[in-house]
CSV table of C-alpha atoms in Angstrom, one decimal:
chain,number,residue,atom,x,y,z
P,142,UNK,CA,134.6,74.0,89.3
P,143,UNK,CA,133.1,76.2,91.6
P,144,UNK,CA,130.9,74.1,94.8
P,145,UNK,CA,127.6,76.0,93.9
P,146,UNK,CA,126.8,78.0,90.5
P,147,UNK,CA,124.4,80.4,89.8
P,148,UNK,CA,123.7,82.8,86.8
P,149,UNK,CA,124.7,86.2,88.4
P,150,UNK,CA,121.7,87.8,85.9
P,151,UNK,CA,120.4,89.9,86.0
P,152,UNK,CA,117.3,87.9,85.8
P,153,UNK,CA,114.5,91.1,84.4
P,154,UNK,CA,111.0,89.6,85.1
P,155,UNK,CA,107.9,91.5,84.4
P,156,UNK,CA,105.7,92.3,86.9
P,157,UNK,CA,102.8,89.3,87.1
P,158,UNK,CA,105.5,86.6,85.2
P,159,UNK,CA,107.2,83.6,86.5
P,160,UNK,CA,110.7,84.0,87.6
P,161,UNK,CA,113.1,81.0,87.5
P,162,UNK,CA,116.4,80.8,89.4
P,163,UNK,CA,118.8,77.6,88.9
P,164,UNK,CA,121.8,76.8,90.8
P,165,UNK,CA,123.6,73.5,90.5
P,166,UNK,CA,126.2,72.0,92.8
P,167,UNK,CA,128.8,69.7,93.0
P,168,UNK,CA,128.7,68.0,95.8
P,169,UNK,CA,126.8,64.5,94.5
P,170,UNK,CA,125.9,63.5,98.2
P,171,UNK,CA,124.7,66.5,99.7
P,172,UNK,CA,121.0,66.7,101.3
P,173,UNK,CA,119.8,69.8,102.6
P,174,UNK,CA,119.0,72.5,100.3
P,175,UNK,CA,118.1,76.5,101.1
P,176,UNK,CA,117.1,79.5,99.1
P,177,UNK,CA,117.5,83.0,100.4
P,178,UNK,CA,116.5,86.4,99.0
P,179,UNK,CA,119.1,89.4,99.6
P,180,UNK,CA,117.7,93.3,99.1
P,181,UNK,CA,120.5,95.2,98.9
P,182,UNK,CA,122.7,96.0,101.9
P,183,UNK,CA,120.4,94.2,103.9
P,184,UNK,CA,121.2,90.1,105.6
P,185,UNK,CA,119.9,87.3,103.7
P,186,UNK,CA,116.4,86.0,105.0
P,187,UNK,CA,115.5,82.1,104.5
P,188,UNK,CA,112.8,81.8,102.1
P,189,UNK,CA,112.4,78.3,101.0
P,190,UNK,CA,114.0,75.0,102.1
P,191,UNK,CA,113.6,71.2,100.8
P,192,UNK,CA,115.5,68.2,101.5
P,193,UNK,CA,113.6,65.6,98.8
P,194,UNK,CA,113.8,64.9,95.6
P,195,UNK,CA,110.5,67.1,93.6
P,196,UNK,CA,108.6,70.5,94.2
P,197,UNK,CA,108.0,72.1,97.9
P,198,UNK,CA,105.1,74.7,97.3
P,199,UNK,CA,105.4,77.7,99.6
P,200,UNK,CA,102.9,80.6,98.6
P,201,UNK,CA,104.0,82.2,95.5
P,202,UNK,CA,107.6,80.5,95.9
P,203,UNK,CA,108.3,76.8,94.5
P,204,UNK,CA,111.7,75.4,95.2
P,205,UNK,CA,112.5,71.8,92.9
P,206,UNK,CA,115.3,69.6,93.6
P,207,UNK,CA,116.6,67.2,91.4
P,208,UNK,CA,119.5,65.2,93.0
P,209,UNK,CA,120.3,62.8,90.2
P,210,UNK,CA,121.2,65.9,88.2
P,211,UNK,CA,122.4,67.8,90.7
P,212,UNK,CA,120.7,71.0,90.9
P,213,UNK,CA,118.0,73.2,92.5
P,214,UNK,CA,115.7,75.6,91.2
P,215,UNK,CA,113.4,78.3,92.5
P,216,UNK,CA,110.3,79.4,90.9
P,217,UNK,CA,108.6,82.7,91.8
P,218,UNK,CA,104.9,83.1,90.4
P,219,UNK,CA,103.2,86.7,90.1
P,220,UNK,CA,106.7,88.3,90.4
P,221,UNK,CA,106.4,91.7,92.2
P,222,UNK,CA,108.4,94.7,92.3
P,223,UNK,CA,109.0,93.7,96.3
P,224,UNK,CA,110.6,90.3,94.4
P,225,UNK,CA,113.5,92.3,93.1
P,226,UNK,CA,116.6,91.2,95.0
P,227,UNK,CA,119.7,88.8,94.7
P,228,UNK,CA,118.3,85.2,95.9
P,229,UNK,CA,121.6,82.8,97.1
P,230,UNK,CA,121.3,79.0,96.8
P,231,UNK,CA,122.9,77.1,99.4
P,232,UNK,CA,123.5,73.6,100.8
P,233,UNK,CA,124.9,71.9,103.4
P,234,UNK,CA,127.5,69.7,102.6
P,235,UNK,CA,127.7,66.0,103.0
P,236,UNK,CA,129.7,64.9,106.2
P,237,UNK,CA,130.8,68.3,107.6
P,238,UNK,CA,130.6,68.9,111.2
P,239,UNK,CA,127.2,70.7,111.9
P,240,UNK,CA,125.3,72.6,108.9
P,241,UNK,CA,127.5,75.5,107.9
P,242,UNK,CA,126.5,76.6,104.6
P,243,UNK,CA,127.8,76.9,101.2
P,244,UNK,CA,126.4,79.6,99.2
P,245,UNK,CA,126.3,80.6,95.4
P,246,UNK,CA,126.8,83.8,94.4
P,247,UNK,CA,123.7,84.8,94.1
P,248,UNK,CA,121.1,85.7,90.8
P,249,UNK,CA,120.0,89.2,90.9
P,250,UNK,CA,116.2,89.5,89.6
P,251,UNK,CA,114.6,92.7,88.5
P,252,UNK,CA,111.0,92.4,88.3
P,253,UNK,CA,109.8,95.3,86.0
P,254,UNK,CA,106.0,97.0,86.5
G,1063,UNK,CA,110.4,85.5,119.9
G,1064,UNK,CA,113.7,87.6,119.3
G,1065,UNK,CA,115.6,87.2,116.3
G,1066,UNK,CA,119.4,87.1,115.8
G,1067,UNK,CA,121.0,90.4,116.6
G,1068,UNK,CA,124.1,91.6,116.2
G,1069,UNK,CA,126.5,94.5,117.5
G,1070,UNK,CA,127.5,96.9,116.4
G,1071,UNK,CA,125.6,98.0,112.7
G,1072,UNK,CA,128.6,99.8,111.6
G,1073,UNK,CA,132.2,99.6,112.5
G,1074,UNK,CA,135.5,101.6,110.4
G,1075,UNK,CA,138.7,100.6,111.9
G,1076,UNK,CA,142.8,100.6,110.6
G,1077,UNK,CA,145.1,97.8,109.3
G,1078,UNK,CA,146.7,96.1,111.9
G,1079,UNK,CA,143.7,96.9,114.5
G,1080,UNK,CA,141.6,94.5,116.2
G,1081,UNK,CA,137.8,93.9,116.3
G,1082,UNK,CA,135.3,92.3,118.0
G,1083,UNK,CA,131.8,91.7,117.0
G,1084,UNK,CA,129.2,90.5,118.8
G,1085,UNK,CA,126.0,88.2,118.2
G,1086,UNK,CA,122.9,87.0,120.1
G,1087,UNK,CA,121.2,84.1,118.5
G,1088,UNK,CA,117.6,83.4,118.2
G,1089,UNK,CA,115.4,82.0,121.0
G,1090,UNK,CA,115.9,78.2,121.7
G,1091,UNK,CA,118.9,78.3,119.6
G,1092,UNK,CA,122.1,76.6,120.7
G,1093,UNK,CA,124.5,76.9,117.4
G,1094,UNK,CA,126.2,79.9,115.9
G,1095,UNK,CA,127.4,80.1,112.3
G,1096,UNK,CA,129.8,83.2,111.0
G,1097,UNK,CA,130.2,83.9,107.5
G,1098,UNK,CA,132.0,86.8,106.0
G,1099,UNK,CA,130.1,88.5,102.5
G,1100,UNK,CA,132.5,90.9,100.1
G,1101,UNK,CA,130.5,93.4,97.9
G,1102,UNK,CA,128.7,91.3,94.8
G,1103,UNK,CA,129.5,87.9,97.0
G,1104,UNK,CA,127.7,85.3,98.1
G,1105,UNK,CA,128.3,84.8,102.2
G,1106,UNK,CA,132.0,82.8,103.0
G,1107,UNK,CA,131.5,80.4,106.3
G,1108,UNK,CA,134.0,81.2,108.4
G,1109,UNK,CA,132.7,78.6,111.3
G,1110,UNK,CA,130.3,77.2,113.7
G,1111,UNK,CA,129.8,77.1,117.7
G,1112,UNK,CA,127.6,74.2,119.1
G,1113,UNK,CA,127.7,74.6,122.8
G,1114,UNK,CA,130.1,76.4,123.4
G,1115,UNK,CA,132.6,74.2,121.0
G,1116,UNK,CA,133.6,75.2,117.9
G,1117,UNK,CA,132.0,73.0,115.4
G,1118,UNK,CA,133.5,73.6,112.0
G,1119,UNK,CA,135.8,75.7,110.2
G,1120,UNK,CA,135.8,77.2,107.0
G,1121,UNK,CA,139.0,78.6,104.8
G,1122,UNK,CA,139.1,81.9,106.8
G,1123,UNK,CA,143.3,82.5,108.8
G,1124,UNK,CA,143.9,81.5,112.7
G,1125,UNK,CA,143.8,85.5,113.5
G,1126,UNK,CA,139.8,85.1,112.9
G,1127,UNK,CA,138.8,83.2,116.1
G,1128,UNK,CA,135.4,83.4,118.0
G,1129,UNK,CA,133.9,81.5,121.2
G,1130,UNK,CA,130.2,81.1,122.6
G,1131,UNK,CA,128.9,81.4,125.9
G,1132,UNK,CA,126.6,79.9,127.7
G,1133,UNK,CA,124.2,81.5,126.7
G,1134,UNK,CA,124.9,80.8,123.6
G,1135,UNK,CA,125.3,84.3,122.4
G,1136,UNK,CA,129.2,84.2,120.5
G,1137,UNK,CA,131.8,86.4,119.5
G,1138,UNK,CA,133.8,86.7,116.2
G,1139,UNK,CA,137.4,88.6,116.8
G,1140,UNK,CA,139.8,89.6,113.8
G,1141,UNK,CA,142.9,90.5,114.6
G,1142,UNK,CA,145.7,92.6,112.5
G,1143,UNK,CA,142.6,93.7,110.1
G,1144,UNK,CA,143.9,93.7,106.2
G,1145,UNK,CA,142.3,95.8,103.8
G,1146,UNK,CA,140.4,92.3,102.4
G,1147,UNK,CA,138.9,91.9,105.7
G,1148,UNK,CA,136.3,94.9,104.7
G,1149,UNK,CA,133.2,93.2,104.2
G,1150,UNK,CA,129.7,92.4,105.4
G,1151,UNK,CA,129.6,89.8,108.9
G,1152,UNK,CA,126.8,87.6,109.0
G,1153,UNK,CA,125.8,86.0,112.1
G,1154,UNK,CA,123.3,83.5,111.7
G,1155,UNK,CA,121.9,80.7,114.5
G,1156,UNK,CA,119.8,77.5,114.0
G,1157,UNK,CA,117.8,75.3,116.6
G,1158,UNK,CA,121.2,72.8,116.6
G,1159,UNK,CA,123.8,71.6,114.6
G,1160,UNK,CA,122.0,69.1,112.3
G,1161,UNK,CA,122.9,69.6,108.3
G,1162,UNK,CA,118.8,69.9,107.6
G,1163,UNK,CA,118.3,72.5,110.3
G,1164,UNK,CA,117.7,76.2,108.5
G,1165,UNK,CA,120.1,79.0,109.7
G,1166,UNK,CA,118.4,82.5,110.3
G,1167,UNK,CA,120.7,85.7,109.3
G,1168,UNK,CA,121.0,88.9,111.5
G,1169,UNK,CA,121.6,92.3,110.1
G,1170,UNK,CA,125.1,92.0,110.0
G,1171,UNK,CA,127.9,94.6,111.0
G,1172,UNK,CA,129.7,95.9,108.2
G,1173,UNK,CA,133.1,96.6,108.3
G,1174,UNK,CA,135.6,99.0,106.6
G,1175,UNK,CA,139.0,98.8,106.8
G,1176,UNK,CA,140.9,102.1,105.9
């Protein structure tokens, strides 16, 4: 079982919709949780961040984080063409020295005018 | 406040070569992460200065190795490059070395092995 899954997708969202991304993990006792949109050839960029249990709000952007169950999910109201990327999920495991990052392979989301 | 940079964009080198590539972290920022992304991927830590210690190490060969300086600006070197080493290099820094501290990406230097 992989540490981190995500639906590759991709995720085709039209324009004004609600896109939903899920990823779950393994890793029962991890605690901080990240999402990070990807445009192609270009570095991931941090979007969205929680660490509790429920939703974090951020604009248009909604991360929710169910621990019990093990996953995390990203909502992105009034999609936009300028939404259409691959967004990574990632954690920080439990335990390890400092924060390195484990990431998902990423959902790819077209959002469709 | 400056970003995370890194140097050089572009870099197309031979098997058995060596490389170096170079990162400057962001403002106020005293740890480094390293993560290697293949095509389609989702990025691989390869591991972590705090100060000038490495703070972490992911899957990744002894022939990668890296160091930080004071600083706090770091290095990743590859040695006796392999065809799989041909990916994207992520540099990324965060404020410190806590597990709930968000890490901030550069541009990356991608590299080609021929």
């Amino acid at each position: 079982q992989k540490e981190v899954e995500q639906n590759s997708g991709p995720l085709s969202v039209p324009e004004g919709a609600i896109a939903s991304l899920n990823c779950t993990y393994s890793d029962r006792g991890s605690q901080s949780f990240f999402w990070y949109r990807q445009y192609s050839g270009k570095s991931p960029e941090l979007i969205m961040f929680i660490y509790s249990n429920g939703d974090k709000e951020d604009g248009r952007f909604t991360a929710q984080l169910n621990k019990a169950s093990q996953y995390v999910s990203l909502l992105i109201r009034d999609s936009q063409p300028s939404d259409s990327a691959t967004y990574l999920c990632a954690f920080s495991p439990p335990g390890a020295a400092g924060n390195k990052l484990t990431f998902g392979g990423g959902t790819r989301v077209l959002v469709k005018p | 406040e400056t970003g995370v940079t890194q140097s050089p964009t572009h870099l197309i080198k031979t098997r058995g070569q060596q490389v170096t590539l170079r990162c400057s972290s962001q403002s106020g920022h005293n740890t480094v992460s390293w993560y290697q992304q293949a095509l389609g991927q989702g990025p691989q830590f390869i591991f972590q200065y705090y100060r000038e210690e490495e703070n972490g190490r992911g899957n990744f060969p002894p022939r990668f190795s890296g160091l930080q300086f004071p600083n706090y600006s770091s290095e990743l070197n590859v040695n006796a490059l392999e065809l799989d080493d041909s990916a994207l290099y992520l540099c990324a820094s965060s404020l410190d070395g806590q597990g709930y501290q968000p890490q901030h990406f550069g541009d990356g230097t991608r590299l080609s092995i021929l």
